[in-house]
mmCIF file of C-alpha atoms and ligand atoms in Angstrom:
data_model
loop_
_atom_site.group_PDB
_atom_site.id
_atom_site.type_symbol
_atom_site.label_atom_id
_atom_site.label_comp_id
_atom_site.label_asym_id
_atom_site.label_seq_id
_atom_site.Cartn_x
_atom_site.Cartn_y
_atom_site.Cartn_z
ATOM 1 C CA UNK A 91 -9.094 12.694 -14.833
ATOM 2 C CA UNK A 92 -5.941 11.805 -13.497
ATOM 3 C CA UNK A 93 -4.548 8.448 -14.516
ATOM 4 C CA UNK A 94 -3.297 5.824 -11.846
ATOM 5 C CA UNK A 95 0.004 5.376 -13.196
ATOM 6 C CA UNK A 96 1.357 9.186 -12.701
ATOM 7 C CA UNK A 97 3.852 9.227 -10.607
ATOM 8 C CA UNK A 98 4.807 10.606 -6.791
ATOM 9 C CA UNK A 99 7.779 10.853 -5.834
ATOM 10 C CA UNK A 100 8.383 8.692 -2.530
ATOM 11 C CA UNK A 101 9.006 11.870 -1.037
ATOM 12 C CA UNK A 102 5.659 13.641 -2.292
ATOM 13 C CA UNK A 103 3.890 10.460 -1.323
ATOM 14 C CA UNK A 104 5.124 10.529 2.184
ATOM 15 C CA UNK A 105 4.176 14.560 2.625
ATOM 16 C CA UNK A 106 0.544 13.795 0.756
ATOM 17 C CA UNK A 107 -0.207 11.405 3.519
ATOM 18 C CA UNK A 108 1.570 13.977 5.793
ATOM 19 C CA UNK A 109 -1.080 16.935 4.910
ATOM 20 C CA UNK A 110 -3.931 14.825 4.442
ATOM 21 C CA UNK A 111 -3.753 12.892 8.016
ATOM 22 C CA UNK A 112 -5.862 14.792 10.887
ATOM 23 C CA UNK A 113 -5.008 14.939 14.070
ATOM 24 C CA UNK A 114 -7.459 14.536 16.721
ATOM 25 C CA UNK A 115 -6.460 15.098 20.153
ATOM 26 C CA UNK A 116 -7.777 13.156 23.144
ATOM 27 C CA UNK A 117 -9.180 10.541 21.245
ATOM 28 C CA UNK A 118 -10.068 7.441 22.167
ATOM 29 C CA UNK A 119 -8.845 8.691 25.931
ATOM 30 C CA UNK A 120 -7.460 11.948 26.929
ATOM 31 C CA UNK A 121 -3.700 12.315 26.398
ATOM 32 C CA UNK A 122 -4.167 10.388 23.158
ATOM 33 C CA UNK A 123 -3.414 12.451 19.952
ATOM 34 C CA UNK A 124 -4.926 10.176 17.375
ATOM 35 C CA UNK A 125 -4.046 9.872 13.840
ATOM 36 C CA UNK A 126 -7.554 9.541 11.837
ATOM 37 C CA UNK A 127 -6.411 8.506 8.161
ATOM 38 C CA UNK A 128 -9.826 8.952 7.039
ATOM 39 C CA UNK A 129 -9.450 11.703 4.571
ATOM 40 C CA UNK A 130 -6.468 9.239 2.959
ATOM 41 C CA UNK A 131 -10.456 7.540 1.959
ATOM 42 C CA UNK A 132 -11.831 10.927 0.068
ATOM 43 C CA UNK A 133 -8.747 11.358 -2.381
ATOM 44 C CA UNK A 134 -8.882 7.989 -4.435
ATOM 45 C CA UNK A 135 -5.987 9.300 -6.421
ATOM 46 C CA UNK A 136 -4.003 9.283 -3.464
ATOM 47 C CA UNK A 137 -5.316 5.849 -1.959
ATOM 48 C CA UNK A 138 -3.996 4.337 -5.318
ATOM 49 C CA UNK A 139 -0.280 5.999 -4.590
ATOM 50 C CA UNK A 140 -0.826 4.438 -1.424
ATOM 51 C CA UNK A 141 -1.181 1.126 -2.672
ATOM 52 C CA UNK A 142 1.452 1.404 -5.844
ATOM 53 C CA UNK A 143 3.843 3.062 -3.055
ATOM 54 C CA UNK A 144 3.325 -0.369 -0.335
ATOM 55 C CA UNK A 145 3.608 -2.998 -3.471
ATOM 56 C CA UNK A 146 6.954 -0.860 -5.129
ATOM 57 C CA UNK A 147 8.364 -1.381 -1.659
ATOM 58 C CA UNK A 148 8.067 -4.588 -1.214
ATOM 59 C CA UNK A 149 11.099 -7.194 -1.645
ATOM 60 C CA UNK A 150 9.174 -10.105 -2.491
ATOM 61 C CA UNK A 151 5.236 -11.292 -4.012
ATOM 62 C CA UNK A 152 3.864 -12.400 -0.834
ATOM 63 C CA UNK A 153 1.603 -15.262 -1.178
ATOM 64 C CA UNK A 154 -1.523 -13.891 0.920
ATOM 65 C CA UNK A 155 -1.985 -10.689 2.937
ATOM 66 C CA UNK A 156 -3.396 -10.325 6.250
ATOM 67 C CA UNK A 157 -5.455 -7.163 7.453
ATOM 68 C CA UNK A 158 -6.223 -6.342 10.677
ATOM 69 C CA UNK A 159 -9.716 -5.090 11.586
ATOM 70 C CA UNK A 160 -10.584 -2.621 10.888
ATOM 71 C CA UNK A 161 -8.944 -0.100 9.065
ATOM 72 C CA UNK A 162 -5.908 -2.555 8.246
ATOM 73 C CA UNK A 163 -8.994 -3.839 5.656
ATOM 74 C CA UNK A 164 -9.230 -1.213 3.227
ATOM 75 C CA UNK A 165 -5.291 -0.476 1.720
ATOM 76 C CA UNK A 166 -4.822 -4.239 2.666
ATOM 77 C CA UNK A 167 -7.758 -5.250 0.753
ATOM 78 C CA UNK A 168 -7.047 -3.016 -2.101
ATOM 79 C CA UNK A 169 -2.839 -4.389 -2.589
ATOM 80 C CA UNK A 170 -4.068 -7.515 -1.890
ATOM 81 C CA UNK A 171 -6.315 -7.121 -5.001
ATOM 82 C CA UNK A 172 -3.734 -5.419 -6.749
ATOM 83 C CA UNK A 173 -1.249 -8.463 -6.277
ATOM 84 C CA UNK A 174 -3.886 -11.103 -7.155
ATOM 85 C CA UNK A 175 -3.531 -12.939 -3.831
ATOM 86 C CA UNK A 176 -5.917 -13.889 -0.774
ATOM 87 C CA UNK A 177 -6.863 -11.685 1.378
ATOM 88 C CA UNK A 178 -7.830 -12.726 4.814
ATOM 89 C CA UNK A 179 -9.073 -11.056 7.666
ATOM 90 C CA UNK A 180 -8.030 -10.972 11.155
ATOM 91 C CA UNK A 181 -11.059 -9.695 13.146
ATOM 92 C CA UNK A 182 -11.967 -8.738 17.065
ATOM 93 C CA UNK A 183 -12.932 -12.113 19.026
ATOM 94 C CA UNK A 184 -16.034 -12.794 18.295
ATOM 95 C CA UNK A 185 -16.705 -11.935 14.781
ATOM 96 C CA UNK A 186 -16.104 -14.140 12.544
ATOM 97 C CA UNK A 187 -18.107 -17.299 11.686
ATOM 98 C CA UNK A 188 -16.512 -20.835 11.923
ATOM 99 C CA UNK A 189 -13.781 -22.489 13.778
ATOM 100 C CA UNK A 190 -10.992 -19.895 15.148
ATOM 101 C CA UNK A 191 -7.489 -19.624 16.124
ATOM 102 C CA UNK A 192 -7.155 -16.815 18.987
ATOM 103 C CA UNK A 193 -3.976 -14.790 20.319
ATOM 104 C CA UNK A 194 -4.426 -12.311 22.556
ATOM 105 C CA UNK A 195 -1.895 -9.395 23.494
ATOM 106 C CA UNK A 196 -1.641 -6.399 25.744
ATOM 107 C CA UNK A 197 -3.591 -3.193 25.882
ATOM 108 C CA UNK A 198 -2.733 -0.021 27.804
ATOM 109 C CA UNK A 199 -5.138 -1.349 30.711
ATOM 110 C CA UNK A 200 -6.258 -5.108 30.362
ATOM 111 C CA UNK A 201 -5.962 -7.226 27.067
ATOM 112 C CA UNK A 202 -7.721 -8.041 24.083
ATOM 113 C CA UNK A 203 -7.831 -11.094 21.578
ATOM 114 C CA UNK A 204 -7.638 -11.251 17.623
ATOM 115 C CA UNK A 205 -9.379 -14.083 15.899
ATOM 116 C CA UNK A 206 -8.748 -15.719 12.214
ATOM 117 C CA UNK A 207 -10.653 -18.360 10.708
ATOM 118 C CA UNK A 208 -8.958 -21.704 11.320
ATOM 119 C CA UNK A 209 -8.694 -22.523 7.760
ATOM 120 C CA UNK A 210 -7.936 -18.985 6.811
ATOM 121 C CA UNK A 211 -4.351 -19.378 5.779
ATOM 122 C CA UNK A 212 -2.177 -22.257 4.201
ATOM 123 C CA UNK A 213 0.357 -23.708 6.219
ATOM 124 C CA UNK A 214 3.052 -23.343 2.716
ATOM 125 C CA UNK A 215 2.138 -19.641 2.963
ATOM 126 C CA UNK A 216 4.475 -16.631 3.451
ATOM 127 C CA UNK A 217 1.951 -13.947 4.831
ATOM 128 C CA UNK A 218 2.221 -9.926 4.893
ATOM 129 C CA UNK A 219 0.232 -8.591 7.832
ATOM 130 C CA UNK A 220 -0.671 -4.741 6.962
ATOM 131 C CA UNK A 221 -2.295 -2.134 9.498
ATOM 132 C CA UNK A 222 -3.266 1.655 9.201
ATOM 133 C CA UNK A 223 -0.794 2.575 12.139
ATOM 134 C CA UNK A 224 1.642 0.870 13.922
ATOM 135 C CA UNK A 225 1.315 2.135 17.742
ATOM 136 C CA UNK A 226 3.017 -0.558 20.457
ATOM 137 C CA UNK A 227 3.159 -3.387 18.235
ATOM 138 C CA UNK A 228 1.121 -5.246 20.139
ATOM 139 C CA UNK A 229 -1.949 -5.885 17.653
ATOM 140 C CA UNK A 230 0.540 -6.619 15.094
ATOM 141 C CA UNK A 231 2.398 -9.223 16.904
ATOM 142 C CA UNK A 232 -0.398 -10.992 18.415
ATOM 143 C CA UNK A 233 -1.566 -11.092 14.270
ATOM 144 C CA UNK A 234 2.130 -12.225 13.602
ATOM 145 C CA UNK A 235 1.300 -15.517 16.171
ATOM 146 C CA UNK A 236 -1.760 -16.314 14.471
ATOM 147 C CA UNK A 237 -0.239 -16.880 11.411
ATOM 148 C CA UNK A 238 2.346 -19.361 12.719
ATOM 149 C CA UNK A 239 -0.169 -20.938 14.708
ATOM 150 C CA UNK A 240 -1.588 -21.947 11.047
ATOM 151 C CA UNK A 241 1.890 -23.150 10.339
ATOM 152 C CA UNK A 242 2.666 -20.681 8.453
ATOM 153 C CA UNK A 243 5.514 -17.604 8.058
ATOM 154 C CA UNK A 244 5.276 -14.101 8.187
ATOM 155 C CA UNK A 245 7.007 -12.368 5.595
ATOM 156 C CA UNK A 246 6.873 -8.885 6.756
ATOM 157 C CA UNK A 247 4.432 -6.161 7.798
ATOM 158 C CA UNK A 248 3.321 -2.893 6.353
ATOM 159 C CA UNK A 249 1.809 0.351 7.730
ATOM 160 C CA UNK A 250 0.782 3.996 6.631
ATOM 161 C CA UNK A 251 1.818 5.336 9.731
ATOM 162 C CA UNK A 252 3.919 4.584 12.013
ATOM 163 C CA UNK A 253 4.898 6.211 15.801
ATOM 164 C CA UNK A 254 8.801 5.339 16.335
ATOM 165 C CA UNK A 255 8.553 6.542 19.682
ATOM 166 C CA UNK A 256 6.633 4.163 21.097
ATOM 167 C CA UNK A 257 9.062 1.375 19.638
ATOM 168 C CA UNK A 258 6.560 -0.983 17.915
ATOM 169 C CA UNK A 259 9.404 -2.247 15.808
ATOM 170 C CA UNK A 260 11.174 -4.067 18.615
ATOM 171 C CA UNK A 261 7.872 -6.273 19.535
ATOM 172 C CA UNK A 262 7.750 -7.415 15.421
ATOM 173 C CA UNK A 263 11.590 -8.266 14.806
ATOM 174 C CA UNK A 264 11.431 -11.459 16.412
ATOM 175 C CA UNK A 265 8.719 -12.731 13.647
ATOM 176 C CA UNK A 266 10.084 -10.469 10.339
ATOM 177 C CA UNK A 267 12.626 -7.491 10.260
ATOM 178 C CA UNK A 268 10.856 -6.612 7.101
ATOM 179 C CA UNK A 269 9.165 -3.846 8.078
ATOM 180 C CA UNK A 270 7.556 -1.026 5.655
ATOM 181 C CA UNK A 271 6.192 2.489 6.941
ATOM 182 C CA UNK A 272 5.408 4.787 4.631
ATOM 183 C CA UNK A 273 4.930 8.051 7.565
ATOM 184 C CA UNK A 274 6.865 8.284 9.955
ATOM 185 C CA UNK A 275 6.259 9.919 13.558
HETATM 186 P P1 AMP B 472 -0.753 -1.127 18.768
HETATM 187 O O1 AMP B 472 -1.257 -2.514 19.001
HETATM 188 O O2 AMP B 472 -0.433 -0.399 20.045
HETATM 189 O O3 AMP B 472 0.388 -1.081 17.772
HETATM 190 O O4 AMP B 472 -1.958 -0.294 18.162
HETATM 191 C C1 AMP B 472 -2.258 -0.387 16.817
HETATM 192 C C2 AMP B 472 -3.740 -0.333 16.566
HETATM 193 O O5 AMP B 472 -4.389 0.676 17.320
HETATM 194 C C3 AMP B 472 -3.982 -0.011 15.105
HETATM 195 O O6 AMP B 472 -5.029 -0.851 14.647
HETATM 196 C C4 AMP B 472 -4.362 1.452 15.094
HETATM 197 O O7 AMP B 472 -5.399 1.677 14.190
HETATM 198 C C5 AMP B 472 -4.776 1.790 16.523
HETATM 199 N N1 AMP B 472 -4.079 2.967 17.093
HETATM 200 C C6 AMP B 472 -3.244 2.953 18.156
HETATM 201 N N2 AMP B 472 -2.802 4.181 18.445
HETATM 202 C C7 AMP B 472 -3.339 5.004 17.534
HETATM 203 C C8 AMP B 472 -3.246 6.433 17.282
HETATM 204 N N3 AMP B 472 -2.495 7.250 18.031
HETATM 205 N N4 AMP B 472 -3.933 6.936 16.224
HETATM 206 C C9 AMP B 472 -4.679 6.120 15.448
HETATM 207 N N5 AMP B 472 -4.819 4.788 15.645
HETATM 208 C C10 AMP B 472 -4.164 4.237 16.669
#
């Protein structure tokens, strides 16, 4: 059995996630090649790389971490775990129980709105949002606005993936240039 604290090289990390990523053209909508992390979930060994590689990256202990439904849940579950800090979920509207602060942002046609519960996060609270993939930025962002609408700041975001060309970046710096990747595109 391999044990969780040998060690990958950042590059070997990077090119794991590389090789183990599929690409599925034409998904959701044609023209869309989309990158399906989900055999990243089958290799646990790598999944805990994964999470050692997002927590050795980061500059400081954030004090909660924010994932965004649905697959920003399971690596941002599992650091947020690792770190011994909330972790709250930001979900589709509609989904989660209680009171709820909204944001909605921009989709390729239309919009959409993100929900978090209203007592979800501490206004003295600096707060990582993590995602699978960073794509437009606009998910991220409109996550970004829900945590200041609870008074509180965002320290940063993380992502596996993320597609440069498509300049997700530039929608984020406004709320935290501390911005992690670990795959590039
Ligand atoms: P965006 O708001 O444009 O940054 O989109 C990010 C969200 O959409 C993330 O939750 C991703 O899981 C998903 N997403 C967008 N584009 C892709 C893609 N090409 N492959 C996989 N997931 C994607």
């Amino acid at each position: 059995m391999q044990t969780f604290n040998s060690s990958l090289t950042d590059l070997n990390l990077e090119q794991e996630i590389r090789n183990t990523i599929r690409d599925v053209p034409d998904f959701p909508k044609p023209g869309i090649l989309f990158k399906d992390i989900t055999p990243v979930f089958y290799d646990q060994h790598l999944c805990s790389h994964i999470v050692e590689g997002f927590i050795a990256r980061m500059t400081e202990k954030p004090d909660a971490l924010l994932g965004i439904e649905s697959r920003g849940f399971i690596f941002g579950f599992a650091i947020a775990n690792k770190l011994n800090i909330p972790f709250v979920m930001v979900r589709k509207v509609g989904k989660l129980p209680s009171k709820t602060l909204r944001a909605e942002y921009d989709l390729e046609y239309g919009s959409s709105v993100i929900e978090v519960q209203q007592d979800a996060i501490r206004p003295d609270w600096n707060v990582l949002i993590h995602d699978d993939l960073l794509a437009t930025g606009g998910t991220a962002e409109a996550a970004a606005r829900l945590v200041k609408k609870s008074g509180a700041r965002v320290s940063g975001f993380n992502f596996v993936i993320a597609l440069d060309f498509l300049n997700g970046k530039e929608k984020l710096i406004q709320h935290s240039n501390n911005i992690t990747c670990l795959v590039h595109y």
